[in-house]
Amino acid sequence: MKRLAVVVVLAAVLLPACGGTDRPEGVVERWLISLNQGSAGQPQKYAPERLSQRILPNWASRDPGNLDVIEVGRGRTYLTTQVSLDPEHALVPYRVKMVNGPVGSGIVILHKRPAGWRVFALEPSAANLSVPSKGGQRIGRASPGVWLIGLGVAVALILVSIGLMSTVGRERPVPAR
Amino acid sequence: MAPERGPAYRRKLLRLLATATFFNGYDAFVLPFVLSLVLADLGGTEAQAGLIPFITTSGSIVAFFLAAQADRIGRKRLLLITIVGYTAGTILTALSVSLVMLTASQFVAQIFLGAEWAVAITIVVEEFPSNDRGRGLGILAAMLTLGGILVGILAFAGLGNSPIKWRAFYLVGIVPLVIVGLARRGMHETERYAAVRAGDPLGALDHTSLGEPWRAEFRRNLLAVGLLHFFRFISLAAAVFWWPYFAQQEVGMSVSLSGLYLALAGAVGAAGFVVAGKLMDRWGRRPTFLVYTSCSALFGVALFQIHSAVVMLPFLCLAIFFGLGSGCMTSAFATEFFPTYVRSRAAAWARNAFEIPGGMLGPLIVGLLGDHRSGPIGSIGDSMSVVFVVTLLPVLFIAWRYVGETKGVDFVSMDEARR
């Protein structure tokens, strides 16, 4: 019963953490990765065609893998004169580098709609928002609580293993030379 | 008259098995590498891109039923069947005219590849003397990594730019059939298997039941080894799958630089197999496994916490060295605890029924936790590090508490005890 209680408690802690998250940074990243898929990509799911063409002109007729670097940093809701005060807007830094050299970077502006975040504008880079390789913040990170939960799950799996092994009897030595 | 099986024969046998295993590793890396080219050529969406590897990998689970046949029809015959089957699957893949045909062909290829590994390690364990088995397993396991490196080398050499584009990568898979076709006449059935078959004319031993490895006398070892395979492969497969994404998306490395790092670290990591093979013959399987797994946990966690491309390379080398190198010992655990008449089925259970599902689950868990849009952690690097902690602590505990030592195990005595 104690083992079952541990599993139930861990599930109760973990399951709520799995729902409800929708980061705009993830949308920007999927958009850029999708652009890099050539004709197999579906960037229109995330952004209007005119913005896709600004990042990678004629993306649909290119071979996959034209972007050698795709990097997205942690964004935030940000108040500027260019964007309304609506908190449903997000600014996300990005950096791309073409295989043949040219580099592009800047800020993606997203708008939250009922179906989720959608890209609606591109702006030049801002000093206080940058990608991790340029000193910016990572999109997400594990909190100390997550590490503790991880240790708890490891202990729970050890207990499950002990429980399973207790059902199969004693050790029988193998013949040695 | 019994055929001569001296060192020269074993060297030849190892070359043959190494070739087959090399292409096992090669094939595992080809599809992820060419998938975007395939989608662009045959037409397909990103959703299908996620579905295709899942379906084809499940062929390795179906391979369980084929791999288990080695105890019934013999190791040599099954090895030849797997190589012919894999070659047919890979040729059909190269000729695919639709995503459905490509997926079905790769599914078939994975069935034969999945069975090939189980029978190859069984042959090495049975044909090599006890003080040399570790080296044989080490070389065999190293081929998995070296096969993967060949994909990168061929891509760097421009094979994808050839007139037949991605299809060229699959046509390379014909090579093992040609080599085995030339070398098969000199290959014999393993001495142990032939002896056990000859010593059981009345058929007292069950050579066919898939449940035979779960008999009371084997059950404890099989469950311990199976759990160890399962937990270890969750983190290992996830790390192999997610490292390129982590390096490119979270560290900001270019695709070409991350590919170069992987090739360099893979070459260093292949030495991990060879060193592990020697150490397990000297120290024993269990102590070597505990050292390797501890180090792989340490360097694995560190690797996914590093956000500097310069610092990352040595950690990547060490993580691959210890992480993949421990595969030598798990191969020994999956075979050396079991008598010859049931050995291949035990290896099939460990590999195809425990390890492969773990390998399918690992990337999925890390992807769900670390997804930048919806994951509760939102970082592949941190999710990967947490999964290392979650899975490798149980692996260390199981190895320490439940897995015995098989160094110097005498298969003749083990087989005679079964009569």
Tab-separated table of C-alpha atoms in Angstrom, chain B residues 54-228:
chain	number	residue	atom	x	y	z
B	54	PHE	CA	7.605	4.951	-34.853
B	55	ILE	CA	6.129	2.337	-37.211
B	56	THR	CA	9.479	1.158	-38.556
B	57	THR	CA	11.032	0.885	-35.074
B	58	SER	CA	8.151	-1.299	-33.973
B	59	GLY	CA	9.512	-3.827	-36.494
B	60	SER	CA	12.309	-4.420	-33.986
B	61	ILE	CA	9.719	-5.639	-31.480
B	62	VAL	CA	8.192	-8.003	-34.033
B	63	ALA	CA	11.776	-9.202	-34.571
B	64	PHE	CA	11.438	-10.976	-31.221
B	65	PHE	CA	9.529	-13.804	-32.883
B	66	LEU	CA	12.176	-14.218	-35.561
B	67	ALA	CA	15.185	-13.928	-33.221
B	68	ALA	CA	13.748	-16.623	-30.962
B	69	GLN	CA	13.894	-19.095	-33.871
B	70	ALA	CA	17.685	-19.375	-33.520
B	71	ASP	CA	17.172	-21.979	-30.784
B	72	ARG	CA	15.030	-24.032	-33.177
B	73	ILE	CA	16.666	-23.739	-36.595
B	74	GLY	CA	20.213	-22.890	-35.535
B	75	ARG	CA	22.311	-19.729	-35.308
B	76	LYS	CA	23.991	-19.923	-38.707
B	77	ARG	CA	20.787	-20.440	-40.666
B	78	LEU	CA	18.983	-17.619	-38.895
B	79	LEU	CA	21.914	-15.239	-39.385
B	80	LEU	CA	21.846	-15.859	-43.131
B	81	ILE	CA	18.062	-15.432	-43.209
B	82	THR	CA	18.296	-12.094	-41.382
B	83	ILE	CA	20.943	-10.766	-43.756
B	84	VAL	CA	19.004	-11.782	-46.874
B	85	GLY	CA	15.784	-10.370	-45.379
B	86	TYR	CA	17.421	-7.083	-44.388
B	87	THR	CA	18.937	-6.702	-47.846
B	88	ALA	CA	15.571	-7.326	-49.514
B	89	GLY	CA	13.962	-4.748	-47.193
B	90	THR	CA	16.611	-2.139	-47.860
B	91	ILE	CA	16.475	-2.634	-51.660
B	92	LEU	CA	12.698	-2.240	-51.574
B	93	THR	CA	13.198	0.932	-49.514
B	94	ALA	CA	15.505	2.326	-52.170
B	95	LEU	CA	12.910	1.545	-54.831
B	96	SER	CA	9.998	3.045	-52.892
B	97	VAL	CA	7.557	5.132	-54.884
B	98	SER	CA	5.411	6.226	-51.929
B	99	LEU	CA	5.691	6.823	-48.201
B	100	VAL	CA	3.530	3.757	-47.541
B	101	MET	CA	5.915	1.534	-49.518
B	102	LEU	CA	8.934	3.080	-47.814
B	103	THR	CA	7.447	2.587	-44.350
B	104	ALA	CA	6.461	-1.021	-45.071
B	105	SER	CA	9.904	-1.806	-46.531
B	106	GLN	CA	11.703	-0.303	-43.553
B	107	PHE	CA	9.390	-2.147	-41.174
B	108	VAL	CA	10.434	-5.417	-42.831
B	109	ALA	CA	14.112	-4.419	-42.783
B	110	GLN	CA	13.892	-3.635	-39.051
B	111	ILE	CA	12.390	-7.059	-38.310
B	112	PHE	CA	15.442	-8.755	-39.817
B	113	LEU	CA	17.917	-6.255	-38.345
B	114	GLY	CA	16.400	-6.672	-34.888
B	115	ALA	CA	16.811	-10.429	-35.075
B	116	GLU	CA	20.337	-10.152	-36.473
B	117	TRP	CA	21.744	-8.507	-33.337
B	118	ALA	CA	20.381	-11.162	-30.960
B	119	VAL	CA	21.758	-14.030	-33.046
B	120	ALA	CA	25.115	-12.304	-33.646
B	121	ILE	CA	25.860	-11.858	-29.929
B	122	THR	CA	24.743	-15.430	-29.283
B	123	ILE	CA	27.230	-16.695	-31.886
B	124	VAL	CA	30.099	-14.659	-30.380
B	125	VAL	CA	29.293	-15.838	-26.857
B	126	GLU	CA	29.163	-19.485	-27.963
B	127	GLU	CA	32.163	-19.559	-30.300
B	128	PHE	CA	34.671	-17.500	-28.330
B	129	PRO	CA	36.575	-18.892	-25.322
B	130	SER	CA	35.392	-17.464	-21.999
B	131	ASN	CA	38.494	-15.267	-21.591
B	132	ASP	CA	37.988	-13.688	-25.010
B	133	ARG	CA	34.206	-13.241	-25.175
B	134	GLY	CA	34.324	-9.679	-23.893
B	135	ARG	CA	36.679	-8.606	-26.659
B	136	GLY	CA	34.455	-10.230	-29.270
B	137	LEU	CA	31.334	-8.563	-27.905
B	138	GLY	CA	33.195	-5.251	-27.684
B	139	ILE	CA	34.205	-5.326	-31.334
B	140	LEU	CA	30.711	-6.349	-32.382
B	141	ALA	CA	29.078	-3.573	-30.375
B	142	ALA	CA	31.563	-0.987	-31.685
B	143	MET	CA	30.331	-1.752	-35.192
B	144	LEU	CA	26.917	-0.319	-34.321
B	145	THR	CA	28.505	3.076	-33.712
B	146	LEU	CA	30.924	2.895	-36.620
B	147	GLY	CA	28.035	2.037	-38.945
B	148	GLY	CA	26.299	5.222	-37.831
B	149	ILE	CA	29.441	7.238	-38.520
B	150	LEU	CA	29.512	5.935	-42.097
B	151	VAL	CA	26.171	7.654	-42.716
B	152	GLY	CA	27.720	10.991	-41.768
B	153	ILE	CA	30.819	10.336	-43.864
B	154	LEU	CA	28.780	9.390	-46.928
B	155	ALA	CA	26.614	12.469	-46.455
B	156	PHE	CA	29.716	14.648	-46.103
B	157	ALA	CA	31.078	13.029	-49.284
B	158	GLY	CA	27.938	14.131	-51.111
B	159	LEU	CA	26.080	10.846	-51.567
B	160	GLY	CA	22.801	12.698	-51.065
B	161	ASN	CA	23.632	14.871	-54.081
B	162	SER	CA	23.958	11.880	-56.407
B	163	PRO	CA	21.313	11.520	-59.157
B	164	ILE	CA	19.312	9.069	-57.050
B	165	LYS	CA	19.607	11.290	-53.904
B	166	TRP	CA	18.445	9.583	-50.665
B	167	ARG	CA	17.971	6.230	-52.398
B	168	ALA	CA	21.748	5.898	-52.693
B	169	PHE	CA	22.038	5.578	-48.903
B	170	TYR	CA	19.833	2.486	-48.980
B	171	LEU	CA	21.570	0.876	-51.936
B	172	VAL	CA	24.757	0.828	-49.836
B	173	GLY	CA	22.877	-1.725	-47.712
B	174	ILE	CA	23.470	-4.369	-50.398
B	175	VAL	CA	27.106	-4.637	-49.290
B	176	PRO	CA	26.540	-7.110	-46.393
B	177	LEU	CA	24.700	-9.548	-48.665
B	178	VAL	CA	27.617	-9.566	-51.092
B	179	ILE	CA	30.166	-10.134	-48.307
B	180	VAL	CA	28.127	-12.799	-46.561
B	181	GLY	CA	27.403	-14.467	-49.882
B	182	LEU	CA	31.141	-14.828	-50.419
B	183	ALA	CA	31.987	-15.844	-46.839
B	184	ARG	CA	29.067	-18.061	-45.815
B	185	ARG	CA	30.611	-21.333	-47.053
B	186	GLY	CA	33.344	-21.072	-44.445
B	187	MET	CA	30.909	-20.470	-41.597
B	188	HIS	CA	29.732	-23.336	-39.383
B	189	GLU	CA	26.943	-23.827	-36.892
B	190	THR	CA	28.195	-22.937	-33.392
B	191	GLU	CA	29.908	-25.837	-31.638
B	192	ARG	CA	27.750	-25.463	-28.518
B	193	TYR	CA	24.477	-25.439	-30.404
B	194	ALA	CA	25.497	-28.441	-32.514
B	195	ALA	CA	26.555	-30.345	-29.383
B	196	VAL	CA	23.330	-29.588	-27.534
B	197	ARG	CA	21.251	-30.633	-30.546
B	198	ALA	CA	23.266	-33.841	-30.969
B	199	GLY	CA	22.986	-34.606	-27.242
B	200	ASP	CA	19.226	-34.292	-27.256
B	201	PRO	CA	18.073	-36.854	-29.854
B	202	LEU	CA	14.788	-37.507	-28.037
B	203	GLY	CA	13.900	-33.822	-27.954
B	204	ALA	CA	13.740	-33.587	-24.146
B	205	LEU	CA	14.642	-29.900	-24.302
B	206	ASP	CA	12.076	-27.407	-25.536
B	207	HIS	CA	13.717	-25.574	-28.437
B	208	THR	CA	10.586	-23.799	-29.650
B	209	SER	CA	8.491	-22.309	-26.834
B	210	LEU	CA	8.884	-18.549	-26.526
B	211	GLY	CA	8.093	-18.865	-22.816
B	212	GLU	CA	10.941	-21.296	-22.107
B	213	PRO	CA	13.334	-18.571	-20.797
B	214	TRP	CA	10.677	-17.810	-18.149
B	215	ARG	CA	10.975	-21.250	-16.538
B	216	ALA	CA	11.539	-21.040	-12.788
B	217	GLU	CA	15.304	-21.576	-13.013
B	218	PHE	CA	15.851	-18.760	-15.532
B	219	ARG	CA	13.099	-16.354	-14.511
B	220	ARG	CA	15.034	-14.356	-11.954
B	221	ASN	CA	17.988	-13.670	-14.227
B	222	LEU	CA	15.775	-12.896	-17.196
B	223	LEU	CA	13.633	-10.417	-15.283
B	224	ALA	CA	16.662	-8.668	-13.740
B	225	VAL	CA	18.470	-8.479	-17.083
B	226	GLY	CA	15.269	-7.395	-18.851
B	227	LEU	CA	14.553	-4.568	-16.398
B	228	LEU	CA	18.161	-3.447	-16.655
